[in-house]
């Protein structure tokens, strides 16, 4: 009796990447290998291009928005966007909108070469063979004309010189774009502000504010270490006269979705949105009663008014006090 042959599963490769793929029905984006396997782009630029192509139309992708969403600095994100522009995957133009304002229009391309050919049809060369012309039948030879009487040739007119074309000014060559290499060192992040006169009460109020952010904004869940690091920045805001509810609203207003690093977003906003310090109020000079005339005058110390002081200097009698 013959046994049924069971086909063995394919063996996984002994080295290299092994793909464990699950069939996706939602929440996915088709990315071209022209972007994901581009040899002239850095991994940061490929990641930025993949993220931008996965976003819905109309989503903001400014440098500050991306820096608040991802851990990379604004300089690194700006360099990645310039790489995408240089290789045609991104195009940013500035257009005038209503109210005299200027807005940035951003276009993302998944196939830059095809988009360029669609924009300029002359780039596609017509390779169709030219039609073959039919051979015309030979015509009978025409009779030779009879010789005419010799005539005196007319004098030829002087040729009119053609005007020389005006020289076309040459356009200057565009300056090369200076894109820092991916291995360039990143600038250090700006320091977190701190109070000028720190006190225990000020630091305690800042810690309570940070720990209570999740009550009004549930996405801002901080660890104890995050609170300890961010306390000086919040204390600097409170020292400059900001009310706790105003600080809470400024730090948690309109967060990116999804918010992956709440502590980094709070640190960025504590530095970028720091209010200016309050101007020092002029000191108030207290009122004093004159020892001679009992009139009120402003002076930091008790004594006599200006009139009684002049009278004492001239040797006059003091003005008697009323009973």
mmCIF file of C-alpha atoms in Angstrom:
data_model
loop_
_atom_site.group_PDB
_atom_site.id
_atom_site.type_symbol
_atom_site.label_atom_id
_atom_site.label_comp_id
_atom_site.label_asym_id
_atom_site.label_seq_id
_atom_site.Cartn_x
_atom_site.Cartn_y
_atom_site.Cartn_z
ATOM 1 C CA UNK A 1 0.000 0.000 0.000
ATOM 2 C CA UNK A 2 1.480 3.289 -1.079
ATOM 3 C CA UNK A 3 1.948 6.034 1.527
ATOM 4 C CA UNK A 4 0.731 9.539 0.802
ATOM 5 C CA UNK A 5 3.531 11.971 0.030
ATOM 6 C CA UNK A 6 3.416 15.087 2.191
ATOM 7 C CA UNK A 7 5.290 18.094 0.815
ATOM 8 C CA UNK A 8 7.763 19.479 3.349
ATOM 9 C CA UNK A 9 7.683 23.229 4.110
ATOM 10 C CA UNK A 10 10.340 25.438 2.568
ATOM 11 C CA UNK A 11 13.419 25.800 4.719
ATOM 12 C CA UNK A 12 14.263 29.270 5.982
ATOM 13 C CA UNK A 13 17.562 30.721 4.731
ATOM 14 C CA UNK A 14 20.541 30.033 6.977
ATOM 15 C CA UNK A 15 21.634 33.698 6.974
ATOM 16 C CA UNK A 16 20.227 37.124 6.201
ATOM 17 C CA UNK A 17 16.804 38.528 6.926
ATOM 18 C CA UNK A 18 13.791 36.256 7.327
ATOM 19 C CA UNK A 19 10.394 37.890 6.650
ATOM 20 C CA UNK A 20 7.500 36.925 8.925
ATOM 21 C CA UNK A 21 4.638 38.600 7.048
ATOM 22 C CA UNK A 22 1.007 38.804 8.160
ATOM 23 C CA UNK A 23 -1.663 39.664 5.607
ATOM 24 C CA UNK A 24 -2.774 43.272 6.269
ATOM 25 C CA UNK A 25 -6.321 44.457 5.706
ATOM 26 C CA UNK A 26 -6.073 48.000 7.121
ATOM 27 C CA UNK A 27 -3.557 50.463 8.491
ATOM 28 C CA UNK A 28 -0.858 50.031 5.852
ATOM 29 C CA UNK A 29 0.794 52.084 3.087
ATOM 30 C CA UNK A 30 2.352 50.938 -0.197
ATOM 31 C CA UNK A 31 5.897 52.364 -0.442
ATOM 32 C CA UNK A 32 7.940 52.146 -3.654
ATOM 33 C CA UNK A 33 11.346 50.457 -3.547
ATOM 34 C CA UNK A 34 12.670 53.530 -5.349
ATOM 35 C CA UNK A 35 12.447 55.210 -1.928
ATOM 36 C CA UNK A 36 12.955 52.381 0.556
ATOM 37 C CA UNK A 37 16.056 50.982 -1.273
ATOM 38 C CA UNK A 38 17.496 54.238 -2.637
ATOM 39 C CA UNK A 39 21.305 54.121 -2.500
ATOM 40 C CA UNK A 40 21.784 57.913 -2.574
ATOM 41 C CA UNK A 41 19.604 58.719 0.435
ATOM 42 C CA UNK A 42 20.487 58.416 4.103
ATOM 43 C CA UNK A 43 18.430 56.191 6.374
ATOM 44 C CA UNK A 44 17.040 59.330 8.040
ATOM 45 C CA UNK A 45 15.818 60.684 4.677
ATOM 46 C CA UNK A 46 14.308 57.287 3.740
ATOM 47 C CA UNK A 47 12.483 57.173 7.065
ATOM 48 C CA UNK A 48 11.186 60.723 6.628
ATOM 49 C CA UNK A 49 10.009 59.987 3.080
ATOM 50 C CA UNK A 50 8.249 56.805 4.217
ATOM 51 C CA UNK A 51 6.534 58.674 7.073
ATOM 52 C CA UNK A 52 5.430 61.537 4.804
ATOM 53 C CA UNK A 53 3.969 59.165 2.171
ATOM 54 C CA UNK A 54 2.000 57.365 4.904
ATOM 55 C CA UNK A 55 0.301 60.585 6.113
ATOM 56 C CA UNK A 56 -3.143 61.620 4.853
ATOM 57 C CA UNK A 57 -3.439 64.612 2.524
ATOM 58 C CA UNK A 58 -3.477 67.946 4.316
ATOM 59 C CA UNK A 59 -1.389 66.856 7.342
ATOM 60 C CA UNK A 60 1.246 69.389 8.448
ATOM 61 C CA UNK A 61 4.856 68.204 8.014
ATOM 62 C CA UNK A 62 6.863 71.273 9.019
ATOM 63 C CA UNK A 63 10.289 70.903 10.610
ATOM 64 C CA UNK A 64 9.033 71.903 14.069
ATOM 65 C CA UNK A 65 6.065 69.512 13.835
ATOM 66 C CA UNK A 66 8.341 66.579 12.897
ATOM 67 C CA UNK A 67 10.898 67.502 15.580
ATOM 68 C CA UNK A 68 8.143 67.517 18.212
ATOM 69 C CA UNK A 69 6.998 64.053 17.059
ATOM 70 C CA UNK A 70 10.356 62.267 16.624
ATOM 71 C CA UNK A 71 13.559 62.306 18.749
ATOM 72 C CA UNK A 72 15.753 63.749 15.943
ATOM 73 C CA UNK A 73 16.770 67.413 16.114
ATOM 74 C CA UNK A 74 15.411 70.132 13.818
ATOM 75 C CA UNK A 75 18.771 70.360 12.008
ATOM 76 C CA UNK A 76 18.785 66.622 11.225
ATOM 77 C CA UNK A 77 15.166 66.691 10.005
ATOM 78 C CA UNK A 78 15.874 69.748 7.817
ATOM 79 C CA UNK A 79 18.863 67.922 6.266
ATOM 80 C CA UNK A 80 16.697 64.858 5.539
ATOM 81 C CA UNK A 81 14.015 66.986 3.852
ATOM 82 C CA UNK A 82 16.673 68.635 1.684
ATOM 83 C CA UNK A 83 17.884 65.172 0.594
ATOM 84 C CA UNK A 84 14.345 64.215 -0.439
ATOM 85 C CA UNK A 85 14.035 67.464 -2.410
ATOM 86 C CA UNK A 86 17.393 66.911 -4.104
ATOM 87 C CA UNK A 87 16.370 63.441 -5.357
ATOM 88 C CA UNK A 88 12.858 64.535 -6.414
ATOM 89 C CA UNK A 89 10.793 62.768 -3.737
ATOM 90 C CA UNK A 90 9.679 66.079 -2.189
ATOM 91 C CA UNK A 91 8.853 69.523 -3.580
ATOM 92 C CA UNK A 92 8.143 72.589 -1.436
ATOM 93 C CA UNK A 93 6.882 75.868 -2.879
ATOM 94 C CA UNK A 94 5.577 79.057 -1.279
ATOM 95 C CA UNK A 95 2.241 80.403 -2.505
ATOM 96 C CA UNK A 96 0.250 83.484 -1.623
ATOM 97 C CA UNK A 97 -3.116 82.872 0.024
ATOM 98 C CA UNK A 98 -5.914 85.166 1.092
ATOM 99 C CA UNK A 99 -5.233 87.994 3.518
ATOM 100 C CA UNK A 100 -1.724 88.719 2.206
ATOM 101 C CA UNK A 101 -0.299 85.582 3.841
ATOM 102 C CA UNK A 102 2.205 83.137 2.337
ATOM 103 C CA UNK A 103 1.741 79.368 2.810
ATOM 104 C CA UNK A 104 4.100 76.473 2.023
ATOM 105 C CA UNK A 105 2.765 73.835 -0.415
ATOM 106 C CA UNK A 106 4.424 70.434 -0.047
ATOM 107 C CA UNK A 107 4.188 67.698 -2.708
ATOM 108 C CA UNK A 108 5.380 64.111 -2.068
ATOM 109 C CA UNK A 109 6.277 61.851 -5.036
ATOM 110 C CA UNK A 110 6.508 58.058 -4.937
ATOM 111 C CA UNK A 111 7.894 57.900 -8.519
ATOM 112 C CA UNK A 112 9.844 61.118 -9.324
ATOM 113 C CA UNK A 113 10.853 60.018 -12.844
ATOM 114 C CA UNK A 114 7.289 59.226 -13.931
ATOM 115 C CA UNK A 115 6.030 62.490 -12.439
ATOM 116 C CA UNK A 116 8.700 64.433 -14.361
ATOM 117 C CA UNK A 117 7.730 62.737 -17.658
ATOM 118 C CA UNK A 118 4.061 63.499 -17.035
ATOM 119 C CA UNK A 119 4.844 67.157 -16.350
ATOM 120 C CA UNK A 120 7.045 67.480 -19.498
ATOM 121 C CA UNK A 121 5.867 65.202 -22.370
ATOM 122 C CA UNK A 122 8.863 66.247 -24.513
ATOM 123 C CA UNK A 123 11.070 64.075 -22.341
ATOM 124 C CA UNK A 124 9.476 60.953 -23.898
ATOM 125 C CA UNK A 125 11.099 60.284 -27.239
ATOM 126 C CA UNK A 126 8.963 58.990 -30.053
ATOM 127 C CA UNK A 127 10.579 55.726 -31.190
ATOM 128 C CA UNK A 128 7.944 54.721 -33.759
ATOM 129 C CA UNK A 129 9.392 54.088 -37.265
ATOM 130 C CA UNK A 130 8.807 56.810 -39.851
ATOM 131 C CA UNK A 131 6.272 55.922 -42.584
ATOM 132 C CA UNK A 132 7.767 54.745 -45.913
ATOM 133 C CA UNK A 133 7.035 57.135 -48.753
ATOM 134 C CA UNK A 134 5.692 55.603 -51.948
ATOM 135 C CA UNK A 135 7.865 56.017 -55.005
ATOM 136 C CA UNK A 136 6.447 58.540 -57.452
ATOM 137 C CA UNK A 137 6.344 57.548 -61.135
ATOM 138 C CA UNK A 138 8.989 59.050 -63.404
ATOM 139 C CA UNK A 139 7.838 62.004 -65.477
ATOM 140 C CA UNK A 140 8.571 62.493 -69.159
ATOM 141 C CA UNK A 141 11.492 64.866 -69.855
ATOM 142 C CA UNK A 142 10.414 68.422 -70.614
ATOM 143 C CA UNK A 143 11.527 69.941 -73.967
ATOM 144 C CA UNK A 144 14.485 72.251 -73.753
ATOM 145 C CA UNK A 145 13.584 75.951 -74.114
ATOM 146 C CA UNK A 146 14.750 77.843 -77.191
ATOM 147 C CA UNK A 147 17.699 80.177 -76.660
ATOM 148 C CA UNK A 148 16.641 83.781 -76.108
ATOM 149 C CA UNK A 149 18.399 86.840 -77.332
ATOM 150 C CA UNK A 150 21.270 88.004 -75.225
ATOM 151 C CA UNK A 151 20.181 90.651 -72.754
ATOM 152 C CA UNK A 152 22.208 93.088 -70.761
ATOM 153 C CA UNK A 153 22.429 91.876 -67.159
ATOM 154 C CA UNK A 154 20.977 94.247 -64.630
ATOM 155 C CA UNK A 155 23.294 95.484 -61.882
ATOM 156 C CA UNK A 156 22.938 93.502 -58.699
ATOM 157 C CA UNK A 157 21.709 95.397 -55.682
ATOM 158 C CA UNK A 158 23.949 95.634 -52.669
ATOM 159 C CA UNK A 159 22.986 92.993 -50.085
ATOM 160 C CA UNK A 160 21.313 94.383 -47.030
ATOM 161 C CA UNK A 161 23.271 93.291 -43.928
ATOM 162 C CA UNK A 162 21.186 91.307 -41.517
ATOM 163 C CA UNK A 163 21.008 92.691 -37.976
ATOM 164 C CA UNK A 164 23.191 90.859 -35.539
ATOM 165 C CA UNK A 165 21.254 88.967 -32.858
ATOM 166 C CA UNK A 166 21.365 90.485 -29.418
ATOM 167 C CA UNK A 167 23.492 88.511 -26.984
ATOM 168 C CA UNK A 168 21.430 86.489 -24.547
ATOM 169 C CA UNK A 169 22.726 86.850 -20.997
ATOM 170 C CA UNK A 170 23.753 83.562 -19.523
ATOM 171 C CA UNK A 171 21.922 82.494 -16.399
ATOM 172 C CA UNK A 172 24.187 81.947 -13.406
ATOM 173 C CA UNK A 173 24.636 78.362 -12.402
ATOM 174 C CA UNK A 174 22.640 77.447 -9.295
ATOM 175 C CA UNK A 175 24.661 77.263 -6.134
ATOM 176 C CA UNK A 176 25.252 73.727 -4.892
ATOM 177 C CA UNK A 177 23.107 72.630 -1.988
ATOM 178 C CA UNK A 178 25.162 71.979 1.081
ATOM 179 C CA UNK A 179 23.671 68.887 2.705
ATOM 180 C CA UNK A 180 25.513 67.697 5.814
ATOM 181 C CA UNK A 181 26.456 63.999 5.708
ATOM 182 C CA UNK A 182 24.464 61.621 7.902
ATOM 183 C CA UNK A 183 27.554 61.078 10.070
ATOM 184 C CA UNK A 184 27.921 64.790 10.898
ATOM 185 C CA UNK A 185 27.817 65.491 14.663
ATOM 186 C CA UNK A 186 24.506 66.853 15.903
ATOM 187 C CA UNK A 187 24.513 70.172 17.790
ATOM 188 C CA UNK A 188 23.816 69.819 21.509
ATOM 189 C CA UNK A 189 20.222 70.577 22.555
ATOM 190 C CA UNK A 190 19.583 73.934 24.282
ATOM 191 C CA UNK A 191 19.637 73.802 28.085
ATOM 192 C CA UNK A 192 16.449 73.725 30.124
ATOM 193 C CA UNK A 193 15.700 77.072 31.841
ATOM 194 C CA UNK A 194 15.745 77.354 35.619
ATOM 195 C CA UNK A 195 14.592 79.861 38.238
ATOM 196 C CA UNK A 196 16.859 82.727 39.305
ATOM 197 C CA UNK A 197 15.928 82.335 42.999
ATOM 198 C CA UNK A 198 14.983 78.673 43.522
ATOM 199 C CA UNK A 199 13.067 77.762 46.653
ATOM 200 C CA UNK A 200 11.602 74.545 48.009
ATOM 201 C CA UNK A 201 8.053 75.902 47.697
ATOM 202 C CA UNK A 202 8.627 76.853 44.038
ATOM 203 C CA UNK A 203 10.031 73.412 43.165
ATOM 204 C CA UNK A 204 7.196 71.668 45.041
ATOM 205 C CA UNK A 205 4.568 73.652 43.083
ATOM 206 C CA UNK A 206 6.321 72.778 39.789
ATOM 207 C CA UNK A 207 6.442 69.065 40.687
ATOM 208 C CA UNK A 208 2.733 69.024 41.606
ATOM 209 C CA UNK A 209 1.866 70.693 38.290
ATOM 210 C CA UNK A 210 3.827 68.135 36.234
ATOM 211 C CA UNK A 211 2.482 65.138 38.143
ATOM 212 C CA UNK A 212 -1.109 66.384 37.677
ATOM 213 C CA UNK A 213 -0.948 66.924 33.900
ATOM 214 C CA UNK A 214 -2.506 63.507 33.245
ATOM 215 C CA UNK A 215 -5.694 64.604 35.040
ATOM 216 C CA UNK A 216 -6.587 67.132 32.331
ATOM 217 C CA UNK A 217 -4.478 65.661 29.462
ATOM 218 C CA UNK A 218 -4.355 61.841 29.778
ATOM 219 C CA UNK A 219 -1.663 61.442 27.079
ATOM 220 C CA UNK A 220 0.894 63.311 29.229
ATOM 221 C CA UNK A 221 1.868 60.437 31.526
ATOM 222 C CA UNK A 222 5.308 61.152 33.007
ATOM 223 C CA UNK A 223 7.647 58.976 35.005
ATOM 224 C CA UNK A 224 9.151 60.096 38.292
ATOM 225 C CA UNK A 225 12.494 60.671 36.557
ATOM 226 C CA UNK A 226 10.789 62.814 33.869
ATOM 227 C CA UNK A 227 9.188 64.976 36.556
ATOM 228 C CA UNK A 228 12.524 65.407 38.350
ATOM 229 C CA UNK A 229 14.249 66.563 35.128
ATOM 230 C CA UNK A 230 11.479 68.985 34.064
ATOM 231 C CA UNK A 231 10.865 70.632 37.463
ATOM 232 C CA UNK A 232 13.443 73.470 36.960
ATOM 233 C CA UNK A 233 11.820 74.509 33.658
ATOM 234 C CA UNK A 234 8.323 74.719 35.164
ATOM 235 C CA UNK A 235 9.738 76.559 38.205
ATOM 236 C CA UNK A 236 11.231 79.164 35.845
ATOM 237 C CA UNK A 237 7.767 79.744 34.319
ATOM 238 C CA UNK A 238 6.140 80.100 37.742
ATOM 239 C CA UNK A 239 8.868 82.500 38.892
ATOM 240 C CA UNK A 240 8.110 84.750 35.922
ATOM 241 C CA UNK A 241 4.520 85.295 37.075
ATOM 242 C CA UNK A 242 2.708 82.584 35.083
ATOM 243 C CA UNK A 243 -0.328 81.063 36.783
ATOM 244 C CA UNK A 244 -0.330 77.241 37.091
ATOM 245 C CA UNK A 245 -3.423 76.855 34.880
ATOM 246 C CA UNK A 246 -1.814 79.025 32.170
ATOM 247 C CA UNK A 247 1.376 76.925 32.312
ATOM 248 C CA UNK A 248 -0.658 73.722 32.088
ATOM 249 C CA UNK A 249 -2.597 74.957 29.040
ATOM 250 C CA UNK A 250 0.531 76.163 27.195
ATOM 251 C CA UNK A 251 2.366 72.856 27.715
ATOM 252 C CA UNK A 252 -0.470 70.467 26.779
ATOM 253 C CA UNK A 253 -2.276 72.402 24.021
ATOM 254 C CA UNK A 254 -2.711 70.589 20.655
ATOM 255 C CA UNK A 255 -0.247 67.664 21.054
ATOM 256 C CA UNK A 256 0.712 65.560 17.996
ATOM 257 C CA UNK A 257 -1.197 62.337 17.382
ATOM 258 C CA UNK A 258 0.095 59.859 18.354
ATOM 259 C CA UNK A 259 2.242 61.327 21.154
ATOM 260 C CA UNK A 260 5.168 58.935 21.605
ATOM 261 C CA UNK A 261 7.494 61.021 23.804
ATOM 262 C CA UNK A 262 5.522 63.385 26.105
ATOM 263 C CA UNK A 263 8.610 64.316 28.159
ATOM 264 C CA UNK A 264 10.527 65.440 25.034
ATOM 265 C CA UNK A 265 7.583 67.529 23.842
ATOM 266 C CA UNK A 266 7.275 69.207 27.267
ATOM 267 C CA UNK A 267 11.024 69.954 27.335
ATOM 268 C CA UNK A 268 10.850 71.491 23.858
ATOM 269 C CA UNK A 269 7.894 73.704 24.799
ATOM 270 C CA UNK A 270 9.421 74.766 28.120
ATOM 271 C CA UNK A 271 12.431 76.095 26.164
ATOM 272 C CA UNK A 272 10.736 77.481 23.036
ATOM 273 C CA UNK A 273 7.712 79.128 24.727
ATOM 274 C CA UNK A 274 9.461 80.535 27.835
ATOM 275 C CA UNK A 275 7.768 83.882 28.746
ATOM 276 C CA UNK A 276 9.917 86.974 29.418
ATOM 277 C CA UNK A 277 10.603 87.949 33.040
ATOM 278 C CA UNK A 278 8.419 90.575 34.669
ATOM 279 C CA UNK A 279 9.900 94.063 34.914
ATOM 280 C CA UNK A 280 10.973 95.065 38.423
ATOM 281 C CA UNK A 281 8.404 97.358 40.068
ATOM 282 C CA UNK A 282 9.581 100.783 41.255
ATOM 283 C CA UNK A 283 10.011 100.919 45.075
ATOM 284 C CA UNK A 284 7.247 102.761 46.965
ATOM 285 C CA UNK A 285 8.560 105.564 49.250
ATOM 286 C CA UNK A 286 6.529 105.672 52.491
ATOM 287 C CA UNK A 287 4.759 108.765 53.862
ATOM 288 C CA UNK A 288 6.259 110.572 56.884
ATOM 289 C CA UNK A 289 4.858 113.359 59.132
ATOM 290 C CA UNK A 290 7.006 116.462 59.488
ATOM 291 C CA UNK A 291 8.323 116.910 63.032
ATOM 292 C CA UNK A 292 7.803 120.699 62.851
ATOM 293 C CA UNK A 293 4.609 121.343 60.844
ATOM 294 C CA UNK A 294 3.029 117.856 60.967
ATOM 295 C CA UNK A 295 2.578 117.864 57.215
ATOM 296 C CA UNK A 296 2.820 114.595 55.269
ATOM 297 C CA UNK A 297 5.767 114.071 52.919
ATOM 298 C CA UNK A 298 7.458 111.069 51.272
ATOM 299 C CA UNK A 299 10.826 110.025 52.617
ATOM 300 C CA UNK A 300 12.500 106.718 53.496
ATOM 301 C CA UNK A 301 13.317 108.099 57.008
ATOM 302 C CA UNK A 302 11.450 110.278 59.496
ATOM 303 C CA UNK A 303 12.351 113.974 59.829
ATOM 304 C CA UNK A 304 11.143 117.344 58.546
ATOM 305 C CA UNK A 305 9.724 118.347 55.180
ATOM 306 C CA UNK A 306 11.648 120.395 52.618
ATOM 307 C CA UNK A 307 10.130 123.730 53.711
ATOM 308 C CA UNK A 308 10.905 123.202 57.390
ATOM 309 C CA UNK A 309 14.360 121.947 56.513
ATOM 310 C CA UNK A 310 15.088 125.174 54.572
ATOM 311 C CA UNK A 311 13.736 127.245 57.473
ATOM 312 C CA UNK A 312 16.027 125.440 59.911
ATOM 313 C CA UNK A 313 18.954 126.074 57.611
ATOM 314 C CA UNK A 314 18.168 129.849 57.534
ATOM 315 C CA UNK A 315 17.725 129.987 61.328
ATOM 316 C CA UNK A 316 13.984 130.812 61.284
ATOM 317 C CA UNK A 317 11.609 129.621 63.958
ATOM 318 C CA UNK A 318 9.766 126.391 63.381
ATOM 319 C CA UNK A 319 6.110 126.465 62.417
ATOM 320 C CA UNK A 320 4.145 125.758 65.622
ATOM 321 C CA UNK A 321 2.196 122.538 65.692
ATOM 322 C CA UNK A 322 -1.577 122.731 66.086
ATOM 323 C CA UNK A 323 -2.914 121.828 69.527
#
